[in-house]
Amino acid sequence: VSDHDAVVIGAGSAGLTVAVGLAGLGRRVALVESGAVGGDCTNTGCIPSKTLIHLAGRPDPPGDGSSVPHGAAVLAQVRRRRDELARRERVEIPAVEGIELVEGTAVVSGTGPGIVDVTGDDGTIRSIRAPHVVIATGARPRRLPIDGLPDELALTNETVFEQRDLPRHLVVVGGGAVGIELACAVHRLGSRVTVVTRGASILSAQDRTATAVLTAAVRSRGIDVRTGVTPTRFVMHTGALELSDGSAVAGVDRVLVAVGRSPRVEGLGLEGLDVEVTTSGITTDDVGGTGVPGLWAVGDVTAHSQTTHGANAYGRRVVQAIAFPRLPAGRRPVVPTAVFSDPEVASVGLDVAEIERRWPASARRRIEIDLTTVDRAFTDDVTHGVVIVDAERFTGRILRATIVGPHASESIGIVTLAVQRRVSLHRLYRLVHPYPTYASALGKAADEFARQTLPHLPREGAAWCRSRLPVMLRRYR
Ligand SMILES: Cc1cc2nc3c(=O)[nH]c(=O)nc-3n(C[C@H](O)[C@H](O)[C@H](O)COP(=O)(O)OP(=O)(O)OC[C@H]3O[C@@H](n4cnc5c(N)ncnc54)[C@H](O)[C@@H]3O)c2cc1C
């Protein structure tokens, strides 16, 4: 048994944040990894997908001067760039003072508190003891077996970047972020693409107006989007993918299954412990505590986050809770979402459902700015885009904002700051944006709110009092 201050299981975005954070504070950390350092983000997620999106959008696609088809050259370039970063991380992480990288599969041991058993490739078992054990084992793609579809034609994010050529006709099953991003990129490279989703729309967790704009944009480019259906059977000799509504998609040569992700909790030895595990992952408090003293969980293995920046934000809270247990944790981080589709979709704030539950319609204002009305969209030939802000009436508190359009993932930073610091639309109204930018649509939204509010302050104030005061009084009673 070797002693450390903490054992971190998993060297993905979450585990790396915690391990590097603790090591930077002088703690000795054993970082256990059963696969590749960098986890999903570096190897099968953010990095290869964003490289693919970038290369697909370049006017001068990479070529090696040979007769390799364009799509195959792009995929090879994606792998090269991904591997370069993976190699760098594999060298840099074990070199961080205080981190010992332990290669093998970890199990939280039943032999005593804070003991983790690591089985190496050669079958040897090493026990590591520490007062803190952090589970950061991530998630894996959810499976959806399709009758008749051979394994080699069924792709996930773990295999799609390993393809040697582009599909002629790709069906993406699943309308979430992973599916839509890859659908847009592969289509841009010249493949035919059909998206099949069980939901009523693609990106169904997003605002309905935003998803309608995105759907119109991708359809206008030639991506076939079919909603409210699931695949039922694949007919190999015709390449027909039959759907639950009786229709079929013809001439399919590969299917990307992107129907969500399952937390990696099995085999971790949690069964005997008082840890709650649901289909969304390990239940934790706001700082990653599982309820078992000294046992923490963070990243995709929890219900709190499904993104690298979320894993980073919550990972920093775990570091603080371990290193400075008496320091107040502060409010939960405001974590924006970003989908790197074409156009991008980004949002921040409360869930649509929570807003509808807590603010009656009479207590809020919805401002929608058609992005094509800003001059930058005119100069750049942008045909689809919208900025939607849901705000509390009278006070202008931003409840949620969604942006569909170029660089939405960057513009959302302004609103994230506003939501986090409670900067109202009244104050955003005074913010000066450079001209011509997409972010100036946020200024237009603030202008519109002011136009609807300032001339009618008594009416707006009375409406706010009627709808919000009872709620606030109830809270303080
Ligand atoms: C295609 C795709 C694109 C994405 N794009 C983005 C994006 O643009 N932006 C963004 O913010 N997020 C993106 N994400 C999500 C992001 O990749 C994940 O949220 C993030 O990687 C989660 O980090 P994690 O550390 O929780 O898990 P992981 O990265 O999965 O890391 C977990 C690690 O734990 C290891 N492990 C598991 N079990 C054990 C064990 N028993 N013992 C030892 N090691 C173990 C695994 O091998 C793995 O390396 C994308 C995801 C996908 C699939």
XYZ file of C-alpha atoms and ligand atoms in Angstrom:
530
model
C 0.000 0.000 0.000
C 1.388 3.380 -0.998
C 0.216 6.642 0.511
C -0.877 9.781 -1.298
C -2.987 12.815 -0.370
C -5.522 11.939 -3.075
C -6.264 9.272 -5.653
C -7.968 10.546 -8.791
C -9.565 7.853 -10.966
C -9.615 8.932 -14.601
C -7.279 11.330 -16.449
C -9.910 13.074 -18.587
C -10.957 16.733 -18.353
C -12.346 16.310 -14.825
C -9.568 14.153 -13.372
C -6.835 16.315 -14.871
C -8.408 19.471 -13.418
C -8.479 17.938 -9.946
C -5.044 16.292 -10.136
C -3.241 19.349 -11.536
C -5.124 21.653 -9.131
C -4.231 19.620 -6.047
C -0.631 19.069 -7.166
C -0.307 22.835 -7.673
C -1.240 23.235 -4.013
C 1.521 20.865 -2.939
C -0.565 17.682 -2.600
C 0.723 14.247 -3.698
C -1.750 12.799 -6.169
C -2.003 9.343 -7.716
C -3.763 9.789 -11.075
C -5.063 6.447 -12.338
C -5.901 5.984 -16.020
C -7.022 2.795 -17.747
C -7.024 4.218 -21.279
C -5.492 7.335 -22.797
C -4.540 10.465 -20.855
C -6.860 13.311 -21.872
C -9.942 11.066 -21.857
C -12.794 11.686 -24.254
C -12.091 15.345 -24.893
C -8.612 14.861 -26.306
C -9.052 11.470 -27.925
C -12.625 10.954 -29.100
C -14.511 14.177 -28.332
C -13.848 17.918 -28.393
C -10.429 17.943 -30.059
C -11.005 15.618 -33.040
C -14.532 16.955 -33.576
C -13.482 20.613 -33.499
C -10.519 19.858 -35.770
C -12.885 18.140 -38.206
C -15.284 21.100 -38.108
C -12.401 23.519 -38.697
C -10.911 21.552 -41.597
C -14.329 20.981 -43.162
C -14.899 24.750 -43.218
C -11.535 25.650 -44.732
C -11.505 26.882 -48.316
C -8.060 25.267 -48.771
C -8.552 21.732 -47.467
C -5.431 19.832 -46.452
C -4.012 17.652 -49.155
C -0.769 15.805 -49.378
C -0.480 16.242 -53.112
C -1.339 12.582 -53.650
C -4.494 11.142 -55.116
C -5.986 10.527 -51.624
C -9.624 11.682 -51.716
C -10.293 14.946 -49.927
C -12.430 13.408 -47.140
C -9.819 10.754 -46.369
C -7.079 13.407 -46.240
C -9.131 15.482 -43.805
C -9.761 12.481 -41.523
C -6.043 11.633 -41.553
C -5.226 15.237 -40.645
C -7.761 15.138 -37.787
C -6.041 12.036 -36.375
C -2.571 13.556 -36.756
C -3.529 16.696 -34.885
C -5.398 14.762 -32.183
C -2.454 12.368 -31.711
C -0.030 15.265 -31.410
C -1.996 16.740 -28.490
C -2.486 13.307 -26.896
C 1.283 12.673 -27.049
C 1.993 16.065 -25.515
C -0.419 15.445 -22.627
C 0.983 11.947 -22.084
C 4.426 13.506 -21.555
C 3.425 16.672 -19.678
C 1.060 15.223 -17.075
C 3.416 12.728 -15.389
C 6.041 15.501 -15.362
C 3.852 17.730 -13.143
C 5.418 17.830 -9.698
C 3.220 15.985 -7.228
C 1.411 13.804 -9.807
C 2.175 10.108 -10.147
C 0.461 8.674 -13.225
C -0.586 5.099 -12.524
C -1.658 3.096 -15.581
C -4.348 0.526 -14.896
C -7.972 0.021 -13.970
C -9.015 1.308 -10.549
C -11.556 -0.153 -8.149
C -12.582 1.504 -4.903
C -11.523 -1.281 -2.572
C -13.761 -2.824 0.013
C -10.733 -3.542 2.209
C -10.773 -0.164 3.936
C -11.684 3.510 3.568
C -9.637 5.414 1.007
C -8.018 2.358 -0.571
C -8.044 2.028 -4.338
C -6.828 -1.150 -6.061
C -5.298 -0.667 -9.487
C -4.937 -3.617 -11.856
C -2.215 -3.072 -14.434
C -2.107 -4.516 -17.965
C 0.064 -7.376 -16.700
C -2.523 -8.317 -14.065
C -0.567 -7.047 -11.074
C -2.593 -5.245 -8.423
C -1.321 -2.211 -6.584
C -3.177 -0.718 -3.622
C -3.069 3.035 -3.099
C -4.322 4.665 0.090
C -5.386 8.308 0.415
C -7.808 10.326 2.558
C -9.481 11.558 -0.630
C -10.633 9.479 -3.593
C -12.017 11.342 -6.619
C -14.052 9.430 -9.207
C -13.693 11.041 -12.645
C -14.353 8.060 -14.892
C -16.509 9.897 -17.454
C -19.136 8.362 -19.702
C -19.356 6.164 -22.772
C -21.675 6.308 -25.784
C -25.080 4.751 -25.157
C -25.739 1.747 -27.408
C -28.668 1.401 -29.773
C -28.578 -1.932 -31.554
C -30.254 -1.711 -34.972
C -31.542 -4.963 -36.427
C -29.510 -5.952 -39.502
C -26.825 -3.279 -39.123
C -23.337 -4.856 -39.117
C -20.975 -3.605 -36.401
C -18.501 -2.150 -38.904
C -21.144 0.228 -40.317
C -22.372 1.361 -36.882
C -20.170 4.221 -35.678
C -19.901 6.112 -32.403
C -17.667 8.999 -31.397
C -15.114 6.331 -30.458
C -14.847 5.040 -34.038
C -15.975 7.837 -36.353
C -12.596 9.602 -36.387
C -10.825 6.315 -37.176
C -12.641 5.941 -40.531
C -10.307 5.793 -43.520
C -12.804 7.429 -45.872
C -15.965 9.484 -45.706
C -19.369 7.803 -45.932
C -21.341 8.488 -49.098
C -24.543 8.717 -47.084
C -24.295 8.986 -43.299
C -27.328 8.627 -41.076
C -26.845 10.255 -37.697
C -29.147 8.732 -35.105
C -29.649 11.275 -32.324
C -30.300 15.002 -32.457
C -28.045 16.069 -29.580
C -24.879 18.157 -29.696
C -22.545 15.323 -30.730
C -24.820 14.175 -33.563
C -25.573 17.640 -34.958
C -21.969 18.837 -34.868
C -20.729 15.779 -36.746
C -23.682 15.862 -39.164
C -22.793 19.458 -40.161
C -19.069 18.741 -40.531
C -19.448 15.530 -42.553
C -22.049 17.197 -44.784
C -19.699 20.113 -45.399
C -17.078 17.649 -46.584
C -19.452 16.438 -49.281
C -21.322 13.435 -47.849
C -25.071 13.096 -47.943
C -26.353 13.312 -44.338
C -29.676 12.394 -42.750
C -30.393 13.071 -39.071
C -32.945 10.810 -37.405
C -34.125 11.774 -33.931
C -36.741 10.442 -31.554
C -37.345 13.933 -30.148
C -39.745 16.502 -31.528
C -36.738 18.547 -32.663
C -32.968 18.445 -32.812
C -31.230 19.816 -29.673
C -34.496 19.234 -27.856
C -33.194 20.631 -24.536
C -32.717 24.022 -26.177
C -35.225 26.799 -26.667
C -37.864 25.878 -29.267
C -37.370 29.030 -31.360
C -33.623 28.422 -31.438
C -33.995 24.813 -32.569
C -36.460 25.892 -35.258
C -33.888 28.363 -36.630
C -31.129 25.741 -36.508
C -33.326 23.147 -38.198
C -34.239 25.579 -40.986
C -30.551 26.441 -41.440
C -29.288 22.859 -41.714
C -32.200 21.843 -43.953
C -31.543 24.795 -46.254
C -28.049 23.398 -46.710
C -29.345 19.990 -47.704
C -29.198 17.963 -44.475
C -32.319 15.821 -44.176
C -33.731 16.067 -40.615
C -36.392 13.570 -39.565
C -37.917 14.059 -36.129
C -40.128 11.854 -33.943
C -38.761 8.605 -35.412
C -36.303 5.845 -34.512
C -34.541 3.345 -36.777
C -36.058 -0.121 -36.739
C -34.088 -2.190 -39.289
C -31.246 -1.953 -41.771
C -31.504 -3.806 -45.064
C -27.923 -4.544 -46.041
C -28.302 -5.337 -49.734
C -30.234 -2.119 -50.503
C -28.698 0.135 -47.841
C -32.194 1.109 -46.630
C -32.579 2.178 -43.017
C -36.199 1.624 -42.058
C -37.786 3.988 -39.549
C -40.531 3.613 -36.956
C -43.049 5.658 -38.996
C -42.853 3.192 -41.899
C -40.579 5.388 -44.018
C -36.980 4.542 -44.937
C -33.727 6.337 -45.672
C -32.217 4.972 -48.878
C -28.620 4.324 -49.911
C -27.087 4.462 -46.436
C -23.507 3.237 -46.058
C -22.795 4.205 -42.420
C -24.785 5.040 -39.292
C -23.463 7.211 -36.477
C -25.219 6.381 -33.217
C -25.178 9.447 -30.956
C -28.105 8.844 -28.618
C -26.568 10.044 -25.386
C -23.925 8.894 -22.957
C -23.934 6.521 -19.981
C -21.847 7.281 -16.891
C -18.976 4.819 -16.345
C -19.815 3.501 -12.895
C -19.839 -0.246 -13.381
C -16.944 -2.196 -11.874
C -15.869 0.705 -9.662
C -16.734 -1.100 -6.440
C -19.412 1.393 -5.378
C -22.039 -1.271 -4.621
C -21.194 -1.673 -0.915
C -20.874 2.068 -0.334
C -23.554 4.554 0.566
C -23.336 6.282 -2.819
C -26.430 7.075 -4.875
C -26.113 6.155 -8.532
C -28.864 6.958 -11.044
C -28.974 6.688 -14.837
C -27.543 10.235 -14.926
C -24.560 9.184 -12.851
C -23.263 9.531 -9.311
C -25.310 11.914 -7.199
C -23.173 14.581 -5.551
C -23.645 17.782 -3.628
C -22.656 21.167 -5.095
C -18.942 20.587 -4.525
C -18.690 16.982 -5.680
C -19.191 15.241 -2.320
C -20.882 11.839 -2.641
C -22.061 11.682 0.968
C -19.288 9.213 1.866
C -16.557 11.216 3.660
C -13.481 11.556 1.446
C -15.203 10.171 -1.667
C -15.827 12.697 -4.449
C -17.130 12.517 -8.010
C -16.817 14.995 -10.860
C -17.309 15.326 -14.621
C -19.440 13.228 -16.961
C -19.786 10.480 -14.348
C -22.048 12.853 -12.391
C -25.315 14.510 -13.320
C -23.752 17.995 -12.962
C -21.798 18.280 -16.166
C -21.546 16.909 -19.693
C -18.865 19.237 -20.996
C -15.178 19.873 -20.568
C -15.711 23.394 -19.268
C -18.321 22.033 -16.825
C -15.869 19.332 -15.681
C -13.284 22.048 -15.213
C -15.635 24.325 -13.260
C -16.807 21.553 -10.920
C -13.308 20.045 -10.704
C -12.041 23.333 -9.290
C -14.728 23.150 -6.625
C -13.556 19.660 -5.642
C -9.975 20.965 -5.391
C -11.113 23.793 -3.133
C -13.267 21.508 -0.982
C -10.324 19.126 -0.435
C -7.591 21.725 0.009
C -9.548 24.420 1.862
C -12.506 22.651 3.486
C -13.420 25.686 5.596
C -13.553 28.132 2.692
C -17.156 28.781 1.535
C -17.753 27.146 -1.849
C -19.713 30.085 -3.231
C -22.632 29.808 -5.601
C -22.786 27.038 -8.184
C -20.957 28.032 -11.346
C -22.906 29.410 -14.269
C -22.043 26.977 -17.060
C -22.938 27.938 -20.637
C -23.600 25.364 -23.354
C -22.124 25.552 -26.837
C -22.922 23.412 -29.845
C -20.446 23.825 -32.700
C -22.983 23.133 -35.404
C -23.323 25.315 -38.481
C -24.654 27.768 -37.318
C -23.469 27.473 -33.714
C -25.943 27.369 -30.840
C -24.989 28.608 -27.377
C -27.044 29.267 -24.291
C -26.715 30.202 -20.653
C -29.039 30.566 -17.694
C -31.866 28.595 -16.185
C -33.524 25.640 -17.931
C -36.524 26.501 -20.066
C -38.698 24.279 -17.817
C -37.453 25.936 -14.622
C -38.213 29.410 -15.962
C -41.733 28.363 -16.905
C -42.228 26.850 -13.431
C -40.849 29.781 -11.415
C -41.845 32.813 -13.500
C -45.433 33.053 -14.726
C -45.670 34.370 -18.282
C -46.819 37.737 -16.912
C -43.537 38.074 -14.975
C -41.141 37.797 -17.897
C -40.349 39.317 -21.226
C -39.003 37.475 -24.216
C -36.877 39.446 -26.628
C -36.019 37.873 -29.982
C -33.602 39.556 -32.381
C -33.348 38.123 -35.867
C -29.582 37.922 -36.335
C -29.895 38.604 -40.045
C -30.939 42.183 -39.136
C -27.461 43.037 -37.799
C -25.063 44.488 -40.344
C -22.403 41.850 -39.761
C -24.828 39.159 -40.906
C -25.418 41.229 -44.054
C -21.702 41.550 -44.831
C -21.152 37.827 -44.179
C -24.143 36.401 -46.112
C -25.684 34.949 -42.937
C -29.167 33.672 -43.682
C -30.194 32.144 -40.330
C -29.653 33.239 -36.758
C -31.392 34.552 -33.680
C -30.692 35.973 -30.244
C -33.313 35.151 -27.644
C -33.296 36.661 -24.176
C -35.790 35.699 -21.494
C -35.690 38.333 -18.786
C -37.591 39.224 -15.657
C -40.014 42.003 -16.430
C -39.153 45.445 -14.965
C -35.819 44.432 -13.313
C -34.304 43.113 -16.553
C -32.660 40.188 -14.763
C -31.524 37.761 -17.471
C -33.048 34.335 -16.886
C -31.736 32.694 -20.034
C -30.177 33.676 -23.321
C -29.747 31.601 -26.456
C -27.760 32.596 -29.508
C -27.897 30.854 -32.883
C -25.356 32.144 -35.361
C -21.688 32.492 -36.221
C -19.395 32.636 -33.170
C -22.333 32.107 -30.788
C -19.937 30.128 -28.552
C -17.832 33.284 -28.152
C -20.658 35.845 -27.843
C -22.307 33.814 -25.070
C -19.377 34.783 -22.804
C -20.793 38.307 -22.472
C -24.153 36.981 -21.286
C -22.481 34.408 -19.023
C -20.746 37.250 -17.210
C -24.046 39.138 -16.999
C -25.897 36.109 -15.575
C -23.126 35.299 -13.111
C -22.767 38.910 -11.895
C -26.513 39.600 -12.118
C -25.979 42.384 -14.646
C -29.459 43.298 -15.852
C -30.550 44.242 -19.358
C -30.802 47.831 -18.071
C -27.032 47.791 -17.617
C -26.268 45.771 -20.760
C -28.145 48.523 -22.578
C -25.177 50.805 -21.849
C -22.567 48.315 -23.059
C -20.830 49.416 -26.272
C -20.120 46.677 -28.838
C -17.645 47.089 -31.684
C -19.236 47.571 -35.101
C -20.013 45.446 -37.035
C -20.202 42.346 -34.814
C -22.646 39.548 -34.126
C -22.468 40.439 -30.415
C -24.139 43.750 -31.233
C -27.372 41.726 -31.482
C -27.139 41.474 -27.680
C -27.103 45.272 -27.595
C -30.192 45.272 -29.807
C -31.904 42.888 -27.361
C -31.098 45.221 -24.459
C -32.378 48.196 -26.499
C -35.604 46.364 -27.206
C -36.069 45.535 -23.527
C -35.509 49.179 -22.599
C -37.982 50.263 -25.299
C -40.635 47.942 -23.879
C -39.915 48.886 -20.257
C -38.725 52.456 -19.724
C -41.743 54.312 -21.168
C -44.074 52.171 -19.031
C -42.242 51.932 -15.692
C -45.326 52.151 -13.402
C -47.111 49.404 -15.380
C -43.988 47.209 -15.531
C -43.228 47.751 -11.828
C -46.785 46.833 -10.860
C -46.665 43.687 -13.002
C -43.368 42.687 -11.389
C -44.758 43.284 -7.861
C -47.868 41.235 -8.563
C -45.968 38.219 -9.861
C -42.713 38.235 -7.909
C -43.478 39.707 -4.473
C -45.602 36.756 -3.275
C -42.756 34.402 -4.239
C -40.153 36.502 -2.447
C -42.291 36.947 0.667
C -42.837 33.185 0.820
C -39.074 32.658 0.732
C -38.417 35.018 3.665
C -41.349 33.904 5.799
C -17.856 13.929 -30.045
C -17.814 14.742 -28.777
C -17.531 16.098 -28.853
C -17.466 16.862 -27.707
N -17.204 18.193 -27.822
C -17.146 18.961 -26.720
C -16.828 20.341 -26.820
O -16.617 20.867 -27.905
N -16.767 21.068 -25.692
C -16.991 20.511 -24.465
O -16.912 21.223 -23.457
N -17.290 19.198 -24.329
C -17.366 18.415 -25.430
N -17.626 17.081 -25.309
C -17.839 16.508 -23.961
C -16.498 16.275 -23.262
O -15.682 15.493 -24.095
C -16.752 15.564 -21.942
O -17.693 16.288 -21.193
C -15.474 15.471 -21.126
O -14.481 14.785 -21.854
C -15.750 14.743 -19.802
O -14.569 14.617 -19.091
P -14.469 13.546 -17.916
O -13.099 13.749 -17.331
O -15.622 13.630 -17.034
O -14.541 12.127 -18.627
P -13.576 11.443 -19.702
O -12.950 12.439 -20.587
O -14.358 10.359 -20.317
O -12.407 10.816 -18.829
C -12.609 9.700 -18.007
C -11.333 8.894 -17.988
O -11.449 7.900 -16.976
C -10.825 6.717 -17.441
N -11.391 5.602 -16.660
C -12.673 5.151 -16.669
N -12.823 4.150 -15.763
C -11.617 3.987 -15.174
C -11.135 3.113 -14.153
N -11.938 2.224 -13.526
N -9.837 3.198 -13.811
C -9.000 4.089 -14.396
N -9.403 4.951 -15.359
C -10.700 4.906 -15.731
C -11.190 6.669 -18.912
O -10.275 5.867 -19.637
C -11.096 8.146 -19.298
O -9.813 8.482 -19.803
C -17.691 16.271 -26.434
C -17.968 14.900 -26.350
C -18.021 14.146 -27.502
C -18.303 12.682 -27.382
